[in-house]
Structures are given as C-alpha cells and as structure tokens.
Coordinates of C-alpha atoms and ligand atoms in Angstrom, one line a residue:
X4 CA -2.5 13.3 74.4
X5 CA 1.1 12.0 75.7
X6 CA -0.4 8.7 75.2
X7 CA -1.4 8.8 71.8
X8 CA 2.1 10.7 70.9
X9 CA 3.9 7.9 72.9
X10 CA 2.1 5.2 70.6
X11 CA 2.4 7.4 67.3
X12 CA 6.2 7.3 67.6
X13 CA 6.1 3.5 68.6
X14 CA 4.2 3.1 65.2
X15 CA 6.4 5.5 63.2
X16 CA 9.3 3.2 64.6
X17 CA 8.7 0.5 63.4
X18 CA 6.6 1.2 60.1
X19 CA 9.0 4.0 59.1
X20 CA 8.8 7.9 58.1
X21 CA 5.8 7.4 55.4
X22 CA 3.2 6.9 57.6
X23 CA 4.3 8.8 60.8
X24 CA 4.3 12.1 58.1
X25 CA 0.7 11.0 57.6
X26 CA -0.3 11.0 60.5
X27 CA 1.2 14.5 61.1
X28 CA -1.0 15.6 57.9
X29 CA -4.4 14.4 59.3
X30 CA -3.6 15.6 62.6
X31 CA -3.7 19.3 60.9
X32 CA -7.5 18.2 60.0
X33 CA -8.6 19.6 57.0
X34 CA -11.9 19.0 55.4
X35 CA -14.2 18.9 52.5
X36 CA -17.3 21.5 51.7
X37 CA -18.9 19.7 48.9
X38 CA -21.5 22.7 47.5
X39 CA -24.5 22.0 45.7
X40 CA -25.8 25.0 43.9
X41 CA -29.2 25.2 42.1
X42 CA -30.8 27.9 39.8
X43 CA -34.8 27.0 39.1
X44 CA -34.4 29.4 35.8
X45 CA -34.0 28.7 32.0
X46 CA -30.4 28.5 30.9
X47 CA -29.5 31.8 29.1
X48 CA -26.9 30.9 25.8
X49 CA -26.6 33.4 23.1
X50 CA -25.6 32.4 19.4
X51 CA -23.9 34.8 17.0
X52 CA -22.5 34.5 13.7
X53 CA -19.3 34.8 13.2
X54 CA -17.7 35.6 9.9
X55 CA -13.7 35.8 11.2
X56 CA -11.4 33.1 11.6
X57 CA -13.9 30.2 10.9
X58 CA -11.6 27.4 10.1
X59 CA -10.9 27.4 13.8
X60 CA -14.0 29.2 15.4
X61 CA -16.5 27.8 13.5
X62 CA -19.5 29.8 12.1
X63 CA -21.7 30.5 15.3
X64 CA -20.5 31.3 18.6
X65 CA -22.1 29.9 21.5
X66 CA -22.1 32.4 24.7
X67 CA -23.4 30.3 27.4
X68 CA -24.2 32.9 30.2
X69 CA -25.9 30.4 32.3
X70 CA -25.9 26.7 32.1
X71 CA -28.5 25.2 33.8
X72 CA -27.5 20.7 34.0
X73 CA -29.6 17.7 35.4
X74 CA -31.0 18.5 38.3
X75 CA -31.0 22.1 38.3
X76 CA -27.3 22.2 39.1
X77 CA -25.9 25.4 38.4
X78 CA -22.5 25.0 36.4
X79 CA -19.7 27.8 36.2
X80 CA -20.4 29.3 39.6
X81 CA -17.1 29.8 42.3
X82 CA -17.6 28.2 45.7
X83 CA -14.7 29.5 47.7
X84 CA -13.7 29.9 51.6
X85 CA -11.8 33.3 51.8
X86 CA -11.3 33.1 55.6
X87 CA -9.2 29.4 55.2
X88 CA -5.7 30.2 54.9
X89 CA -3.2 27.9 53.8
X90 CA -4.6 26.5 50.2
X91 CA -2.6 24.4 48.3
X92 CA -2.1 25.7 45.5
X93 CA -2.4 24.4 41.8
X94 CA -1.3 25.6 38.7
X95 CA -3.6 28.1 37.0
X96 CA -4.3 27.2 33.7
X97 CA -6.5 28.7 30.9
X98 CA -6.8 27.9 27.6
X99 CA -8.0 30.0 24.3
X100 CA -9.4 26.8 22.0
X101 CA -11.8 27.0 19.9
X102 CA -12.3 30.7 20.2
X103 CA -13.7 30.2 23.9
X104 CA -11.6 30.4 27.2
X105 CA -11.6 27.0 28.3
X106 CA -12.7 26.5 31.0
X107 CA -15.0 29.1 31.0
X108 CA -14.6 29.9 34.3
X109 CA -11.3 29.3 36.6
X110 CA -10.7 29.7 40.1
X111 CA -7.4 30.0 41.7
X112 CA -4.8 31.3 44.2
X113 CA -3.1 34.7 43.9
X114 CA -0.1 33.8 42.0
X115 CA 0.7 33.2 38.2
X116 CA -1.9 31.7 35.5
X117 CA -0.6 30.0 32.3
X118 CA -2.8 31.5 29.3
X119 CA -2.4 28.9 26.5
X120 CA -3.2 29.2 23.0
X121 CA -4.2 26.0 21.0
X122 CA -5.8 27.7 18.2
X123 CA -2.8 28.3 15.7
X124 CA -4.1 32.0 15.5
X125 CA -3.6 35.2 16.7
X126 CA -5.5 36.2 19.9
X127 CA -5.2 39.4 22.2
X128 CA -5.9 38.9 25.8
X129 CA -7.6 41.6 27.2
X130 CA -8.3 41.9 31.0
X131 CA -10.6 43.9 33.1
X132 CA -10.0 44.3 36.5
X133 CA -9.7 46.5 39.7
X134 CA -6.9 45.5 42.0
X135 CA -5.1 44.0 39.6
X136 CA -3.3 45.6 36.4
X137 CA -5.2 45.1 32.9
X138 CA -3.0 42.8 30.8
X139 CA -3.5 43.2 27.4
X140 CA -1.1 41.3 25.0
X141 CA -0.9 40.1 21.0
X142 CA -0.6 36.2 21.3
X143 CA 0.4 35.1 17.8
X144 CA 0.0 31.6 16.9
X145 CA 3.0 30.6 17.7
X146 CA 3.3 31.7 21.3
X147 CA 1.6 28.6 22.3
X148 CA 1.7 29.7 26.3
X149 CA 2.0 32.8 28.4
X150 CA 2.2 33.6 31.9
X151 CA 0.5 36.7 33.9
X152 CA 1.1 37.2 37.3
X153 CA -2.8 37.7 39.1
X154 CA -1.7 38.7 43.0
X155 CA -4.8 40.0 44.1
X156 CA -7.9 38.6 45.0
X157 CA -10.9 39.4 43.0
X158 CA -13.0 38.5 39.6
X159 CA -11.0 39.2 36.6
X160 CA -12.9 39.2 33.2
X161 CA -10.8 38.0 30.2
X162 CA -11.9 39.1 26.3
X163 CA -9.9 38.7 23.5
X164 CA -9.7 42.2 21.2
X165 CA -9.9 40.1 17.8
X166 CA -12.7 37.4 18.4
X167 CA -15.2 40.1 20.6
X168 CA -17.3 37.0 22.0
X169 CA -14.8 35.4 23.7
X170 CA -15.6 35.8 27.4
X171 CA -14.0 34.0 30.6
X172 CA -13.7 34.2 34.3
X173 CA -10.4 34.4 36.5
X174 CA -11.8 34.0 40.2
X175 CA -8.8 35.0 42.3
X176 CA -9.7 33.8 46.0
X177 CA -7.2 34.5 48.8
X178 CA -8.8 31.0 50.2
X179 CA -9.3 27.5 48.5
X180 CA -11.9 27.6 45.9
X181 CA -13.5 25.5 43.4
X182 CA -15.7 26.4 39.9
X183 CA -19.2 23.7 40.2
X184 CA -19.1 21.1 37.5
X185 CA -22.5 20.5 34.9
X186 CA -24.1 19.2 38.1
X187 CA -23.7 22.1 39.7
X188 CA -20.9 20.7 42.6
X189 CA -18.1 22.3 43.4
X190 CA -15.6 19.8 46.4
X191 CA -13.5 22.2 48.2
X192 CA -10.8 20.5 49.9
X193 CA -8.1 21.1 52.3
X194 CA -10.4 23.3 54.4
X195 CA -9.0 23.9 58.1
X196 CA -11.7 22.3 60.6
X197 CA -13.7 25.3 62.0
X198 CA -16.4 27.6 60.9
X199 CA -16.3 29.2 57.8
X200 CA -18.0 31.8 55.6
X201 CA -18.6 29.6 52.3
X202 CA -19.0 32.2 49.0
X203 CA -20.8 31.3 45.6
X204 CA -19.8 33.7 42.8
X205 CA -22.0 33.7 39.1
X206 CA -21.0 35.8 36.2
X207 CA -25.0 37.1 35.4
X208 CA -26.7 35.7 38.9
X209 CA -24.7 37.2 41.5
X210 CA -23.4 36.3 44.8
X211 CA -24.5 34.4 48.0
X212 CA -23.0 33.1 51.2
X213 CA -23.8 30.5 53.8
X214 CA -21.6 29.8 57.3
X215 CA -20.3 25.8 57.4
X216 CA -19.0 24.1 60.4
X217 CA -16.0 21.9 58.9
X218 CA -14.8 18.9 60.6
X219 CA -11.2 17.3 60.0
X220 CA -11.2 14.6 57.9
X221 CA -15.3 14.8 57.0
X222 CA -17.4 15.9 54.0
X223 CA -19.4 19.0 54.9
X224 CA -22.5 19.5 52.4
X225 CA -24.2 23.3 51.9
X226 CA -26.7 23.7 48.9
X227 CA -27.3 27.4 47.5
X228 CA -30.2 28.5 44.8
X229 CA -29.5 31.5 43.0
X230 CA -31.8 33.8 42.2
X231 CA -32.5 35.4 39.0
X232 CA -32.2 38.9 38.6
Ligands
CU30 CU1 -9.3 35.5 20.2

C-alpha cells in the first residue's frame, strides 16, 4: 500500500495533476452492470385514431406497450441499483414531440426534470404519483421548456389532459439507473464495487430482481426474462 502511494506520487510528479486525479478516480472502483433483458411474448402496440391536432400528431396514434426488438430484447424496461449511492447525476430530460413523450420511458436521480415541448401546441402535463406531488400544468406552445422538481424515488406516470394517448414513464431511482435500448440492454455505470440488488421495472410486465457482484473497473453481465402476465 505505502509502496504503491510512494510510486503514485513519484508519477503524479513528474506527469502532473491530470493523471494523479485519475488515478484517485479508479482507485474509488466503480463498475459497469451491463443487463440484458428478454420477454419470449408478442409485442403489445395499440393504434387509435385520432381526430385532434393532426398537423402535428398525425392521424393514428401508436401506443407501444411492449416492444419486443432482435433477439427478444426487451426495450423500455428500468434496470437500476437502489442500494449504490453516489450516482452521477444527469440532466433529466423529456420531451412532448409528436404527441408522445419522448423517450418513452426516462430514468433518473431525484432532482429536477426539464419537460420540453417541440410540438408548437398546447399540451397539459398531467402526473400520477404517490410520494411525489401530481403536477399538472397548461404548456402553451410557446413555453418551449419547463422544469418540475421529482425528489422522491418512485415511478411517476405522465399523460397529457388534451391528447389522452400520450403516455410516459419517469423512473425516479435513489441509485444509478438506466432504461434498456431496442436490444433490450441497459449499461449501468459508476456502480461502487460490491454486491448489489440489480432491479428491472416494465410498465405492463412488472418487476424482477437478481443480486450482482460488481468489480472496479469490470463489466458485470445479468440477463432477466420477464414474464407475461
Ligand atoms: Cu398533449
């Protein structure tokens, strides 16, 4: 150990600050939990006509519950670690484009969200929630961006009150967290070396959780299938 320190400050010395604060960085070891998750059912997408707004929302809504990629992969589900403290956190962004909440589904730290609106219409965020207070605000067309304040940790489901198919998912995670891409992977990163509970969230198939081992500076794989209800 006093060797190692002895020839880390040597180093520092004579390469400079840059690297000797990287080498404090890895020395805190976080890790990756890359997380596959599968569903073996059909994808569920409902279609509706829509007779409101259509020069920007288009004709037919498409409501896709579950969307089933290559593979199998699962996309839209929330892989998070709600024992790892200390997630960096990233600016919370959803957007109302479209007439869908894009993305679809967002995961992030308690803290502030930035609710845009690209549509050049009105929309009326509605919230449901528990711990968290309902918001449930006009935002005229020319209020391009808002931003709510979402401190505690849970699902939040966001409508809109004048387009009644637009659905999306706040996933408010105490730990990091990550929403699993049309493959149906999700990379958490920054996750302190250790064990750790590792939590998938769906909107229609539920939740499941594995236990990872997470070494510093490693990629640790876990694969999940949900099960349809
Ligand atoms: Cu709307």
């Amino acid at each position: 150990m006093r060797k190692s320190l002895t020839a880390g400050i040597a180093l520092a010395s004579v390469t400079g600050a840059a690297l000797w604060f990287v080498s404090i960085a890895g020395a805190q070891g976080g890790g990756t939990i890359e997380a596959d998750v599968k569903y073996n059912g059909a994808p569920v997408v409902e279609k509706l006509k829509v007779n409101k707004d259509t020069e920007k929302c288009g004709t037919e809504a498409v409501i896709e519950k579950v969307v089933v990629g290559g593979n199998k992969g699962l996309a839209y589900a929330v892989v998070s670690v709600p024992g790892a403290k200390g997630a960096t956190k990233t600016k919370a962004v959803i957007d109302q484009k479209g007439c869908k909440f894009v993305p679809h589904v967002v995961a992030m730290q308690p803290g502030e969200i930035e609710i845009k609106n690209s549509d050049d219409i009105l929309h009326n965020i509605h919230t449901y929630s528990t711990a968290n207070s309902s918001i449930n605000k006009a935002q005229p067309k020319f209020k391009k961006t808002m931003t709510e304040k979402l401190d505690k940790p849970e699902v939040v489901k966001f409508t809109c009150d004048v387009h009644s198919w637009m659905l999306g998912w706040v996933a408010v995670t105490p730990g990091p967290a990550a929403v699993t891409d049309t493959n149906g992977v999700a990379k958490v990163e920054n996750v302190p070396a250790g064990k750790h509970k590792v939590e998938v969230w769906h909107e229609t198939l539920g939740k499941q959780e594995k236990e990872v081992e997470v070494k510093a500076g490693q990629v640790t794989k876990v694969s999940f299938e949900m099960k349809g209800k």
